Short mmCIF file of C-alpha atoms in Angstrom, two decimals:
data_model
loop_
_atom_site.label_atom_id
_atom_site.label_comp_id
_atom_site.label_asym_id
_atom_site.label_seq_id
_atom_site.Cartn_x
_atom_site.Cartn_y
_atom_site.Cartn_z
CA UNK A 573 -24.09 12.84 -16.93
CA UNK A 574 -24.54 13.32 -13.26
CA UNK A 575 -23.15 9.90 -12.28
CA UNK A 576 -21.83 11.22 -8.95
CA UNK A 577 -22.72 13.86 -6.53
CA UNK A 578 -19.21 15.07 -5.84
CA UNK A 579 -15.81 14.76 -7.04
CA UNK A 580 -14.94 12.08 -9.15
CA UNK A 581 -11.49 10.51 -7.30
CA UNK A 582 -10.81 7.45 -10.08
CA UNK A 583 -12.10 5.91 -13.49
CA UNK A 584 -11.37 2.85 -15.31
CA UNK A 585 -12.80 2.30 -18.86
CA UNK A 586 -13.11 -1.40 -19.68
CA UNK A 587 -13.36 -2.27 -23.93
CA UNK A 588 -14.18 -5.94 -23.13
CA UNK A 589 -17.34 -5.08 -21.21
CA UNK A 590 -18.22 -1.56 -22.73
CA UNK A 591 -18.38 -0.61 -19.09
CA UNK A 592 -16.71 2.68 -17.27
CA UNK A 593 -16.73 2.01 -13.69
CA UNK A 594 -15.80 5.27 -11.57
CA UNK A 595 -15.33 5.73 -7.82
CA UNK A 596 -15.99 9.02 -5.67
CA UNK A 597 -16.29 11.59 -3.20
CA UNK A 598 -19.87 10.86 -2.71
CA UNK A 599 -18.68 7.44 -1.22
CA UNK A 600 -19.93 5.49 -3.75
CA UNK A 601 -18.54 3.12 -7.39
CA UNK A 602 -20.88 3.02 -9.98
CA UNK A 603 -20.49 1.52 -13.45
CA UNK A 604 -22.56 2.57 -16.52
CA UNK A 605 -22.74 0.90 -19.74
CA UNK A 606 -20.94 3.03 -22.93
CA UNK A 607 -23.30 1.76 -25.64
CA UNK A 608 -26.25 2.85 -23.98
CA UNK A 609 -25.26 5.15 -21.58
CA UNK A 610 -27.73 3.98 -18.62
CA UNK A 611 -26.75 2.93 -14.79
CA UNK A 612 -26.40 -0.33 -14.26
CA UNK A 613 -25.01 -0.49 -10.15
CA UNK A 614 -23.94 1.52 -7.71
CA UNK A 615 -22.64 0.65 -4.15
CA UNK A 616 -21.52 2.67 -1.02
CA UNK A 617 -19.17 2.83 1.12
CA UNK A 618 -18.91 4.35 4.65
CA UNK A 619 -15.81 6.71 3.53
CA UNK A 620 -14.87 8.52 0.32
CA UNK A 621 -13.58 5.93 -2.45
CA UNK A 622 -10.01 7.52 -3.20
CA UNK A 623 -9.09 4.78 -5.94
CA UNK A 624 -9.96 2.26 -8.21
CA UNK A 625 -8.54 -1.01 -10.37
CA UNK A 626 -10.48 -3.39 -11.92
CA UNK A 627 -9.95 -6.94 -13.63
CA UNK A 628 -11.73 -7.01 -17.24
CA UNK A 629 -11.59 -11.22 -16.70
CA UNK A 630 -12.97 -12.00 -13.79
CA UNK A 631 -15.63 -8.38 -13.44
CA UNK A 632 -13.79 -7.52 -10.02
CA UNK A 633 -13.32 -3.94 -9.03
CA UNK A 634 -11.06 -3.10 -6.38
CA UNK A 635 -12.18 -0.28 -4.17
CA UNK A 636 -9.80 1.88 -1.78
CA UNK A 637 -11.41 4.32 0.64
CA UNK A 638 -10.08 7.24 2.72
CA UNK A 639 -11.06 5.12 5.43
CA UNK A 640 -7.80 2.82 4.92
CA UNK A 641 -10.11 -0.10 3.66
CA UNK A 642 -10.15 -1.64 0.19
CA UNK A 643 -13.46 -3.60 -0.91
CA UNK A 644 -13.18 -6.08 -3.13
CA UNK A 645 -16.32 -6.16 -5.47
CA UNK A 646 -17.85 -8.64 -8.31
CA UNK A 647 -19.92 -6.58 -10.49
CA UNK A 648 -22.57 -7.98 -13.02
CA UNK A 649 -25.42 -6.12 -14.99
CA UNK A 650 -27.85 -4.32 -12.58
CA UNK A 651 -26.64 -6.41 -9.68
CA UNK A 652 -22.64 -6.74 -7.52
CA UNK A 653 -21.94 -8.72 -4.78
CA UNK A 654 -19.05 -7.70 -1.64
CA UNK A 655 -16.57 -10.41 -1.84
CA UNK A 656 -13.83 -9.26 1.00
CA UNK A 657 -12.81 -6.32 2.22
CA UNK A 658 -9.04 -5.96 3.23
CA UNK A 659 -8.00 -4.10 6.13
CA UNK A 660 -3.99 -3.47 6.69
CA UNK A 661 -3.52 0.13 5.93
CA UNK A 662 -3.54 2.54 9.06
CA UNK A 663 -4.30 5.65 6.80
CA UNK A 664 -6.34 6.40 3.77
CA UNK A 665 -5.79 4.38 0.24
CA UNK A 666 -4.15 6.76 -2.02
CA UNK A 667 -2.93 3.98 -4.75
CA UNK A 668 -3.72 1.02 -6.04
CA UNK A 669 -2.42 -0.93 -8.70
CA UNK A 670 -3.31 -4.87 -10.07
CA UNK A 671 -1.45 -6.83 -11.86
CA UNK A 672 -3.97 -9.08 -13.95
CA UNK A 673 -0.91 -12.26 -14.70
CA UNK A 674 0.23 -12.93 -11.05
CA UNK A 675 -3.30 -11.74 -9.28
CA UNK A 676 -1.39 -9.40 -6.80
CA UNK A 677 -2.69 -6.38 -5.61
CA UNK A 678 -0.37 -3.49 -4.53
CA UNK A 679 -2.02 -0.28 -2.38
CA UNK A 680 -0.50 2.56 -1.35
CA UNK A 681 -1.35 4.94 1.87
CA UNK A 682 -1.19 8.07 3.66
CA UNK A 683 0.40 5.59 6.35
CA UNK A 684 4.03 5.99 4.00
CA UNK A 685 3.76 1.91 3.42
CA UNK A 686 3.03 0.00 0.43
CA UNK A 687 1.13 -3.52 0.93
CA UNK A 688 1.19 -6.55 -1.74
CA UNK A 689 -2.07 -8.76 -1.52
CA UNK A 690 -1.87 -11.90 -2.77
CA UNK A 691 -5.09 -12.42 -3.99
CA UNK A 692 -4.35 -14.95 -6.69
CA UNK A 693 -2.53 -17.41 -3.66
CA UNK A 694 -6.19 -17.37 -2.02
CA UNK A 695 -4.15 -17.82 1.18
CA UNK A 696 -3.96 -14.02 2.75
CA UNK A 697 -0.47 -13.75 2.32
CA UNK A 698 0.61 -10.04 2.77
CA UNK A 699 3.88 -7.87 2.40
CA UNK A 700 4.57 -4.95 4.09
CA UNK A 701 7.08 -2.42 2.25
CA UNK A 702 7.90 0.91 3.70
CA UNK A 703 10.55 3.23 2.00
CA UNK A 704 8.49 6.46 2.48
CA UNK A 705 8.29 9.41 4.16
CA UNK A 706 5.13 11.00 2.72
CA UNK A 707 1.85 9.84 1.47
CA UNK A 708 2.19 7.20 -1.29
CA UNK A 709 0.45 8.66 -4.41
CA UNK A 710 1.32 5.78 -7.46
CA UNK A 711 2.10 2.58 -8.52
CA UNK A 712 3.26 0.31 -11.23
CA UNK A 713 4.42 -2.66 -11.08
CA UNK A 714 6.98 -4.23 -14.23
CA UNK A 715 5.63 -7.83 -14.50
CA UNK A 716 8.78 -8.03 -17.18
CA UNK A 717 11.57 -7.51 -14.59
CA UNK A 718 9.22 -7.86 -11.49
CA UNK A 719 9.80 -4.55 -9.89
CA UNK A 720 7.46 -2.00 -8.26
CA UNK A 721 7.93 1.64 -8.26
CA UNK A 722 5.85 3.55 -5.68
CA UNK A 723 5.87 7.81 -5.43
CA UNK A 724 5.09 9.56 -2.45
CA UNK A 725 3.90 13.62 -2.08
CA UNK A 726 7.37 14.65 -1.01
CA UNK A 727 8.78 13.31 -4.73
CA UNK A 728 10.35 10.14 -3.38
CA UNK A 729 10.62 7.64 -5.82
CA UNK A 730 11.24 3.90 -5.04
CA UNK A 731 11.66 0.84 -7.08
CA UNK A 732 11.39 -2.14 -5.13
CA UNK A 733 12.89 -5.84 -6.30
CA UNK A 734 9.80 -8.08 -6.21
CA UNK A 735 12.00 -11.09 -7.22
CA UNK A 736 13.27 -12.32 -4.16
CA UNK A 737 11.83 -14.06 -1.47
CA UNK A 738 10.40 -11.92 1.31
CA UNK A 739 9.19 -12.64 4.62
CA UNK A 740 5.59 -11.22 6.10
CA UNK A 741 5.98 -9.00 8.83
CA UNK A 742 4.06 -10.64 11.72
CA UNK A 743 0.71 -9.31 13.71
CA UNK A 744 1.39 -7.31 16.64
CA UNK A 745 1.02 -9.34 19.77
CA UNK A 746 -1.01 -7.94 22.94
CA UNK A 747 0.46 -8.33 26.24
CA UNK A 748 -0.18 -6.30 29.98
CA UNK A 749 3.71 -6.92 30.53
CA UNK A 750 6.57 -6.63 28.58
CA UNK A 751 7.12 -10.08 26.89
CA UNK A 752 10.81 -9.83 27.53
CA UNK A 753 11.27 -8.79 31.10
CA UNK A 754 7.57 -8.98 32.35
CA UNK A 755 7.84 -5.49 33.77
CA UNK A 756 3.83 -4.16 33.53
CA UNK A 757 2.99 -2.00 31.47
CA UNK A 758 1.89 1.46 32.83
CA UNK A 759 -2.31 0.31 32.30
CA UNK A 760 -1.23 -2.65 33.85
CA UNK A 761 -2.75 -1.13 37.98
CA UNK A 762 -2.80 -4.59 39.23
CA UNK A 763 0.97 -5.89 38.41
CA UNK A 764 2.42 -2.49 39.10
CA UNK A 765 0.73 -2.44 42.79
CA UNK A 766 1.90 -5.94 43.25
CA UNK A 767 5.46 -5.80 42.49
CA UNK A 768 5.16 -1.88 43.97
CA UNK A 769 6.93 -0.59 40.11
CA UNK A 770 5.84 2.18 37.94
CA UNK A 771 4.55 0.71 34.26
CA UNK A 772 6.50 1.12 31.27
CA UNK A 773 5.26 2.12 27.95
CA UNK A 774 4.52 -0.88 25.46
CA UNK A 775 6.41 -0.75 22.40
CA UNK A 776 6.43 -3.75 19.43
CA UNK A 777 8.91 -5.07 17.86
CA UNK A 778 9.13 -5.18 14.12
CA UNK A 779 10.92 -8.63 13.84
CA UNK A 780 8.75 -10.98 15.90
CA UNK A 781 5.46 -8.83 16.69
CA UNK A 782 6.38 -9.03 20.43
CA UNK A 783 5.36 -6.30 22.98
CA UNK A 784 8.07 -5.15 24.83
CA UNK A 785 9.43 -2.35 26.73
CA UNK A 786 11.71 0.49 25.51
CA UNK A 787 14.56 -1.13 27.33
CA UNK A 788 13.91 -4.53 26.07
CA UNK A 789 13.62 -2.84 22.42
CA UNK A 790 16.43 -0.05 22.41
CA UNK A 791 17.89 -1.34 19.26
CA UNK A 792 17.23 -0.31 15.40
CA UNK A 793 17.82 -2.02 12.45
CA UNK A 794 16.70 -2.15 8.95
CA UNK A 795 15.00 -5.44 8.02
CA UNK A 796 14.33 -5.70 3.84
CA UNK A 797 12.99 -9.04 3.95
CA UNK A 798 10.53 -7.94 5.65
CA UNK A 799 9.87 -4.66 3.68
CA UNK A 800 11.67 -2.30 6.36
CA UNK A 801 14.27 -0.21 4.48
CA UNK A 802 14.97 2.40 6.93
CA UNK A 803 15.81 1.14 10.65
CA UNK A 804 12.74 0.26 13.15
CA UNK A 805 12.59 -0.85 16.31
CA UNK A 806 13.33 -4.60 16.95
CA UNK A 807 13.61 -6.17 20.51
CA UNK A 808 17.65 -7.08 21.80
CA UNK A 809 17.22 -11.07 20.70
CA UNK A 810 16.19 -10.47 17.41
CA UNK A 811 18.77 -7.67 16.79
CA UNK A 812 21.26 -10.26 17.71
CA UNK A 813 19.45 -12.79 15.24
CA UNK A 814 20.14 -9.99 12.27
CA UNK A 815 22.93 -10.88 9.66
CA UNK A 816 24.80 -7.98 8.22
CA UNK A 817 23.73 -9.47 5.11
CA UNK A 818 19.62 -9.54 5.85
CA UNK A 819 20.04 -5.78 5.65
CA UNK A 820 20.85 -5.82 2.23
CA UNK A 821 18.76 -3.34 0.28
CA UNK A 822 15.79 -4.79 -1.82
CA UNK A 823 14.87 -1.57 -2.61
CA UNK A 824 16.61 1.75 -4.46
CA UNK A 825 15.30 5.24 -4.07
CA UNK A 826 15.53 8.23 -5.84
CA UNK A 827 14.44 12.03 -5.77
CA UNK A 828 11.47 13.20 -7.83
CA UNK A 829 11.72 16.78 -6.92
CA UNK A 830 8.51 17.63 -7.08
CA UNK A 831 5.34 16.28 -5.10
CA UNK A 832 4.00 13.50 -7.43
CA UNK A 833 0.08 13.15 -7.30
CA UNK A 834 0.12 10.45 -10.48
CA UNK A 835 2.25 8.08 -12.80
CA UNK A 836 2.31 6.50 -15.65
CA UNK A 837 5.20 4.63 -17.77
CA UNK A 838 5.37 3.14 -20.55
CA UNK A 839 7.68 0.35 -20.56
CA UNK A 840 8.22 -0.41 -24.56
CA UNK A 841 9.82 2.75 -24.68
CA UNK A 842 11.93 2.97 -21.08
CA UNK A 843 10.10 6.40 -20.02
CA UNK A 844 7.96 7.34 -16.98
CA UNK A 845 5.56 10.07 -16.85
CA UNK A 846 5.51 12.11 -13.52
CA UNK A 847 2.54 14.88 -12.46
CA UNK A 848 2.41 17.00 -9.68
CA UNK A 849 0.06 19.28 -7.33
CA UNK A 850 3.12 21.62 -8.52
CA UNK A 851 1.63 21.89 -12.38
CA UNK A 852 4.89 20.10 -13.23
CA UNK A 853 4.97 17.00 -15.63
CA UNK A 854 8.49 15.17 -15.64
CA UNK A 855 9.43 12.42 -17.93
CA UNK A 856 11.65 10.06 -17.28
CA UNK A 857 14.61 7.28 -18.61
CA UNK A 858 13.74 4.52 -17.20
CA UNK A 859 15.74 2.41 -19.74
CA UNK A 860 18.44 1.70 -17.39
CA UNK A 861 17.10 -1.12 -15.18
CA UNK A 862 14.68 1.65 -13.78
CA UNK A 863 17.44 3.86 -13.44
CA UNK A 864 15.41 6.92 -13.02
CA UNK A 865 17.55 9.64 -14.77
CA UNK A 866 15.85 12.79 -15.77
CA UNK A 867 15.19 13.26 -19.43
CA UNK A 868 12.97 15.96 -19.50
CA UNK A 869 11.00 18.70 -17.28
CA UNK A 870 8.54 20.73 -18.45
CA UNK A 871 5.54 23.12 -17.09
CA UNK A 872 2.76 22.71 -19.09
CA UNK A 873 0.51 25.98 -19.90
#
């Protein structure tokens, strides 16, 4: 059946509906019904759809693009309506994962970062998580002990600690001057011929969102409760503000050794299932708290 015109990127088959809804290359979703095997909607998007979830309650489908954009979609027989569209990723949506009991959303990126949506909350709340180096290929989230584990192309694995309270890294604020030292910055003509200075280059920092200059920002710092594992740039006051104990890990990471396209686990049985673009399938013992010790490697024929 010739349900798309190019690659298919993502397909979800859904018992309580008899429905298989399956995103693609051609830019489109579509969902067809099993019993009878006949169309019953399509929609398009202005980008390739990359990946897919989809709630059997509630009929949404989650839609993530290679645009960096994931539309949020009600789908009914012969008819769907757009419900939101959220926009946070700076790169295109290479995972996506729900989880159906707290209504959170997790996507992945070829940005490195990971981003939680609340949608269940209804009130836009966002987390920021960034661990990665590479392109972030798969996720899973343990509702049991409330982790998420995330891969990456380079084989990085990380399991982050989703029980704790974290903080939401704040919007980016826009500013002609540094908001420190009001020195212009260097599109700033007007300032700079005023105060006869050369303009600086704007930088932000990750703490408070605040534009500043590099010599205003010229400390680093990890930040967890805010999602930043590795140090980023924060401004002077808030590096001051830093406790040695807010840079506590809320995150561990581990080496996959191989560039991991997709994942699976299967939590009953403490093992996690591993594929890469290298023809390589790993499993994994993930019985020890998501311990991530190697059980077995094999290349499959």
């Amino acid at each position: 059946d010739n349900t798309h015109q190019n690659r298919v990127s993502d397909m979800v088959f859904s018992l309580e509906s008899e429905w298989v809804v399956s995103t693609g290359h051609d830019k489109s979703v579509s969902w067809m019904c099993t019993q009878s095997g006949s169309m019953l909607g399509r929609h398009y998007f202005t980008a390739w759809a990359s990946c897919l979830q989809y709630d059997h309650e509630t009929q949404h489908a989650f839609v993530g693009d290679y645009s960096g954009q994931i539309t949020l979609l009600k789908l009914e027989k012969q008819t769907y309506s757009t419900i939101t569209t959220l926009k946070g990723h700076e790169g295109s949506i290479g995972a996506l994962w729900w989880d159906p009991v707290q209504r959170l959303l997790f996507s992945g990126a070829s940005d490195h970062s990971v981003i939680m949506w609340d949608i269940g909350g209804r009130k836009g709340r966002t987390l920021l998580l960034q661990g990665h180096h590479e392109r972030v290929q798969a996720l899973r989230y343990l509702q049991l002990t409330r982790q998420l584990l995330s891969c990456s192309a380079d084989g990085g694995i990380a399991v982050w600690n989703m029980d704790t309270q974290r903080e939401e890294a704040p919007q980016w604020l826009d500013s002609d001057s540094c908001q420190k030292c009001e020195q212009p910055f260097f599109w700033n003509i007007k300032q700079m011929w005023d105060t006869k200075t050369l303009g600086l280059r704007q930088h932000h920092c990750r703490k408070c969102g605040k534009a500043v200059c590099g010599k205003c920002s010229s400390k680093r710092s990890t930040f967890p409760l805010m999602g930043f594992e590795f140090p980023v740039r924060v401004c002077d006051a808030c590096f001051d503000t830093i406790k040695e104990e807010d840079r506590t890990a809320l995150a561990t990471f581990h080496e996959g050794k191989h560039n991991i396209a997709h994942m699976d686990m299967d939590p009953s049985r403490g093992l996690m299932v591993t594929c890469g673009s290298d023809r390589i399938v790993k499993i994994w013992d993930m019985t020890q708290v998501v311990g991530c010790s190697l059980a077995t490697g094999f290349t499959p024929r």
